[in-house]
Amino acid sequence: MSGHHTLSVLVENKAGVLARVAQLFSRRGYNIYSLAVAPTDDDRFSRITIVVDVESSPLEQITKQLFKLINVVKISELAPDQAVERELMLLTVTASPDARSQVIELVQVFNGTIVDVGHDQLTVMLAGQPVKLDDFEDLMRAYGIVELQRTGRVALPRLERQAPRLRSVKGKAG
Amino acid sequence: MKLTGAQALIKSLEMEQVEVMFGLPGGAILPVYDPIIDSPIRHILVRHEQGAGHMAEGYAHVTGRPGVAMVTSGPAATNIVTPLCDAYMDSIPMVCITGQVPSTAIGSDAFQECDTTGITMSVTKHNWLITDAQDIPMIVRQAFHIATTGRPGPVLVDIPKDISNTMMDWYWPTDADVAAELPGYKPNTKGHPRMIREAARLILESHRPVIYAGGGILKARAAETLKELVELTGIHVVTTLMARGAFPDRHPLCLGMPGMHGNYSAVTAMQQSDLLIALGSRFDDRVTGKVGAFAPDAKIIHVDIDPAELGKVRRPDVPIVGDCRLVIEELVKVVRDLMASGTEAPDRTAWKSTISGWQERYPLTYEQSLDGDSLKPQFVLEQLRDSTPDDTIVVSGVGQHQMWTSQYWKFDHPYTWVNSGGLGTMGFAVPAAIGAKVGRPDKMVWAVDGDGCFQMTAQELVTASSERIPVKIAILNNAYLGMVRQWQEMFYEERYSEVYLSPDLPDYVKWAEAMGCVGFRVESPEEVLPTIEKANAIDDRPVVIDFRTDSREKVYPMVPAGSSNDDIVVDPSQGEGGR
Ligand SMILES: Cc1ncc(C[n+]2csc(CCOP(=O)(O)OP(=O)(O)O)c2C)c(N)n1
Ligand SMILES: [Mg+2]
């Protein structure tokens, strides 16, 4: 995942905004690695979380061009170490009766949830850091992945660890 | 007050002080054409929607006010895509209104339906599909606001037919209402004071500075301020193809046009400078040549209202986001203060004499034609330049004739040069000249067009004749797609592929006459001046002059595509060039 950067883009919740963003990326030759869109707590705005490939084009140009879109209100650049990033995956894996307990064990180790059970398949839901999803995916490959769907990551900036220092309040009188 | 959507739309245009619009009606826009009958806005009926778009551009170029075009849905909307893209590339404020099929039919492949907002998304600054008649005044106000502020550009408003017919309650939004509706749009116009101080410091340290003035100077109405800066600092100026006229060509510090067909001294001064002061210019590939080899020793001060231009091509040492006029005004103050407090620029005598050496050695030049040969295009341009008023508005198409016009004209006034720079749209000249004349009826407007270009949009002369818009067109008829011919001659071993047009087909004089214009043909040098004078005297209809020019003539100097600007090729009569 080196060379990738997450942009959290606050946009107006209007028709066609996603098309404008996606179209800008294709027109300017920027690569999108993943993209997730959802409304925010304020229904006038949505948040688009875009993971971009910054090796093909400089992040600064991408954000400046994005910001020129009239419907883009705010852009936060989230370097991996400054962000809380999560992703969700649904994965159907072959689990014949003799392998099933091993699979279930791995699901538990990763804090996943089995959401559907078939004759010789299981569907697992796993949410977490994208790297953790990568690891789980690798492990499941040995059993036979039937289908896999990831949401693309969502992210928010990390919070300040230290309480802001209180400034001494000078007396108003005088 | 209750209005139909169509009435609200026209009333909104009136509120925006639109005086004129260019357009052509059709099914989906029909309701909007009805209130036009009762509106004071002048509507000019074009013969092709591309013409409407370029007319709006020409109008905007010379007036600084947004040009307005109105067309119907489907094929009309697609016909206006080229002018929208042209305006987008050259940052021309333009408001385009398109009809759309009824909202209930959208998505059904209805007759003359096309995804206009989708198609034009990448060639407009912003666009809107109206979904509620009540939104019309607000959207029109936003449209004009966005088109004309920040980096100007075209916008498009698509209005479905049923919305035009729906009743709404009239209102007119305030500035505050508009701002509240645009939370993501806040162009920054004031430059950062620390950066401006840094720029002033670099300017006063530089030994070989050059001002690289671009179209942004004209957009910001900063020509006067630029002159102040130049006279204060004594720095030479190049004016890009989009900035011709932003600084007077006759000023001793003007080096003329840089770039692929720029003056030797403009190109080379930039190459060898130690400080480029880029003002509203964008390091276009036609200016830089091979980017890696462009002005290798120069530090860069880059002023632009569009933050995305700073660092897009070349990383500036001093980036300044802001309106060119406001930033230059501040810069002038800071430089003046520094000078008053004793800071002196280094002695630049050597640099100045190097530049004047280049100017003497490599002026623009061409060989005069021999008796009985066809005309030299440069000769025609010199004659035209010298027998028209100083503030004549000159419009051009795209090709050799465009480069020669930019080279040989003397632009001493801003807003007298109208051309298609970024997109290079053949067919721009005739409609843009019409739009320019509509915007500035007090000025003489000459279009210099190529024979190839003329054939793309000439029918708009019918519009000009019927609307009594007396533009003048000089066709430099070299019987070729000359610019392409030049590349085939120089870079494809004279293998001419599909570039011959014929001088006589069409017969331009008869064609002009058929369109209600006066037509002349000029074949010999002695006829040039008298014919121009005859054309200048005609003020009640358009004039077309078919100048038969030498098809073998090439545009020099030339930096071959992809080459370094150091490898500029000068006119063969000036030898090898080089330094
Ligand atoms: C719409 C369009 N099509 C093609 C081109 C490519 N092109 C650039 S210059 C040129 C030749 C123009 O011919 P003409 O108008 O006769 O001008 P000249 O170069 O001969 O002066 C062509 C075909 C273009 N710029 N625009
Ligand atoms: Mg030609």
JSON list of N, CA and C and ligand atoms in Angstrom, two decimals, chain B residues 400-401 449-453 475-483 499 501 549, ligand 2:
[
{"chain": "B", "resi": 400, "resn": "GLN", "atom": "N", "xyz": [-1.41, 28.73, -39.62]},
{"chain": "B", "resi": 400, "resn": "GLN", "atom": "CA", "xyz": [-0.30, 29.64, -39.92]},
{"chain": "B", "resi": 400, "resn": "GLN", "atom": "C", "xyz": [-0.74, 31.09, -39.83]},
{"chain": "B", "resi": 401, "resn": "HIS", "atom": "N", "xyz": [-1.94, 31.38, -40.39]},
{"chain": "B", "resi": 401, "resn": "HIS", "atom": "CA", "xyz": [-2.40, 32.77, -40.42]},
{"chain": "B", "resi": 401, "resn": "HIS", "atom": "C", "xyz": [-2.53, 33.34, -39.01]},
{"chain": "B", "resi": 449, "resn": "ASP", "atom": "N", "xyz": [-8.46, 35.10, -41.34]},
{"chain": "B", "resi": 449, "resn": "ASP", "atom": "CA", "xyz": [-8.85, 33.69, -41.29]},
{"chain": "B", "resi": 449, "resn": "ASP", "atom": "C", "xyz": [-8.06, 32.88, -42.33]},
{"chain": "B", "resi": 450, "resn": "GLY", "atom": "N", "xyz": [-7.97, 31.58, -42.09]},
{"chain": "B", "resi": 450, "resn": "GLY", "atom": "CA", "xyz": [-7.40, 30.68, -43.09]},
{"chain": "B", "resi": 450, "resn": "GLY", "atom": "C", "xyz": [-8.50, 30.20, -44.01]},
{"chain": "B", "resi": 451, "resn": "ASP", "atom": "N", "xyz": [-8.11, 29.74, -45.18]},
{"chain": "B", "resi": 451, "resn": "ASP", "atom": "CA", "xyz": [-9.12, 29.22, -46.10]},
{"chain": "B", "resi": 451, "resn": "ASP", "atom": "C", "xyz": [-9.78, 27.97, -45.52]},
{"chain": "B", "resi": 452, "resn": "GLY", "atom": "N", "xyz": [-8.97, 27.17, -44.81]},
{"chain": "B", "resi": 452, "resn": "GLY", "atom": "CA", "xyz": [-9.54, 25.97, -44.19]},
{"chain": "B", "resi": 452, "resn": "GLY", "atom": "C", "xyz": [-10.51, 26.34, -43.09]},
{"chain": "B", "resi": 453, "resn": "CYS", "atom": "N", "xyz": [-10.08, 27.23, -42.21]},
{"chain": "B", "resi": 453, "resn": "CYS", "atom": "CA", "xyz": [-10.93, 27.66, -41.09]},
{"chain": "B", "resi": 453, "resn": "CYS", "atom": "C", "xyz": [-12.22, 28.29, -41.58]},
{"chain": "B", "resi": 475, "resn": "ILE", "atom": "N", "xyz": [-9.26, 36.60, -45.71]},
{"chain": "B", "resi": 475, "resn": "ILE", "atom": "CA", "xyz": [-8.86, 35.19, -45.82]},
{"chain": "B", "resi": 475, "resn": "ILE", "atom": "C", "xyz": [-7.46, 35.14, -46.40]},
{"chain": "B", "resi": 476, "resn": "LEU", "atom": "N", "xyz": [-6.53, 34.54, -45.67]},
{"chain": "B", "resi": 476, "resn": "LEU", "atom": "CA", "xyz": [-5.20, 34.30, -46.24]},
{"chain": "B", "resi": 476, "resn": "LEU", "atom": "C", "xyz": [-5.31, 32.94, -46.94]},
{"chain": "B", "resi": 477, "resn": "ASN", "atom": "N", "xyz": [-5.69, 33.03, -48.22]},
{"chain": "B", "resi": 477, "resn": "ASN", "atom": "CA", "xyz": [-6.02, 31.81, -48.97]},
{"chain": "B", "resi": 477, "resn": "ASN", "atom": "C", "xyz": [-4.76, 31.24, -49.60]},
{"chain": "B", "resi": 478, "resn": "ASN", "atom": "N", "xyz": [-4.19, 30.27, -48.88]},
{"chain": "B", "resi": 478, "resn": "ASN", "atom": "CA", "xyz": [-2.98, 29.61, -49.40]},
{"chain": "B", "resi": 478, "resn": "ASN", "atom": "C", "xyz": [-3.32, 28.25, -50.01]},
{"chain": "B", "resi": 479, "resn": "ALA", "atom": "N", "xyz": [-4.61, 27.98, -50.16]},
{"chain": "B", "resi": 479, "resn": "ALA", "atom": "CA", "xyz": [-5.09, 26.77, -50.81]},
{"chain": "B", "resi": 479, "resn": "ALA", "atom": "C", "xyz": [-4.71, 25.50, -50.05]},
{"chain": "B", "resi": 480, "resn": "TYR", "atom": "N", "xyz": [-4.31, 25.67, -48.83]},
{"chain": "B", "resi": 480, "resn": "TYR", "atom": "CA", "xyz": [-3.86, 24.52, -48.04]},
{"chain": "B", "resi": 480, "resn": "TYR", "atom": "C", "xyz": [-4.32, 24.62, -46.61]},
{"chain": "B", "resi": 481, "resn": "LEU", "atom": "N", "xyz": [-4.39, 23.48, -45.96]},
{"chain": "B", "resi": 481, "resn": "LEU", "atom": "CA", "xyz": [-4.36, 23.44, -44.50]},
{"chain": "B", "resi": 481, "resn": "LEU", "atom": "C", "xyz": [-2.89, 23.70, -44.16]},
{"chain": "B", "resi": 482, "resn": "GLY", "atom": "N", "xyz": [-2.56, 24.99, -44.18]},
{"chain": "B", "resi": 482, "resn": "GLY", "atom": "CA", "xyz": [-1.16, 25.39, -44.26]},
{"chain": "B", "resi": 482, "resn": "GLY", "atom": "C", "xyz": [-0.31, 24.92, -43.09]},
{"chain": "B", "resi": 483, "resn": "MET", "atom": "N", "xyz": [-0.83, 25.01, -41.90]},
{"chain": "B", "resi": 483, "resn": "MET", "atom": "CA", "xyz": [-0.02, 24.63, -40.75]},
{"chain": "B", "resi": 483, "resn": "MET", "atom": "C", "xyz": [0.32, 23.14, -40.81]},
{"chain": "B", "resi": 499, "resn": "VAL", "atom": "N", "xyz": [-3.88, 17.67, -47.43]},
{"chain": "B", "resi": 499, "resn": "VAL", "atom": "CA", "xyz": [-3.82, 19.05, -46.97]},
{"chain": "B", "resi": 499, "resn": "VAL", "atom": "C", "xyz": [-4.15, 20.06, -48.05]},
{"chain": "B", "resi": 501, "resn": "LEU", "atom": "N", "xyz": [-6.39, 22.18, -50.57]},
{"chain": "B", "resi": 501, "resn": "LEU", "atom": "CA", "xyz": [-7.79, 22.62, -50.56]},
{"chain": "B", "resi": 501, "resn": "LEU", "atom": "C", "xyz": [-8.24, 23.26, -51.88]},
{"chain": "B", "resi": 549, "resn": "THR", "atom": "N", "xyz": [-2.48, 33.91, -51.25]},
{"chain": "B", "resi": 549, "resn": "THR", "atom": "CA", "xyz": [-1.13, 33.95, -50.65]},
{"chain": "B", "resi": 549, "resn": "THR", "atom": "C", "xyz": [-0.32, 32.72, -51.02]},
{"chain": "C", "resi": 2, "resn": "MG", "atom": "MG", "xyz": [-4.81, 27.75, -45.50]}
]
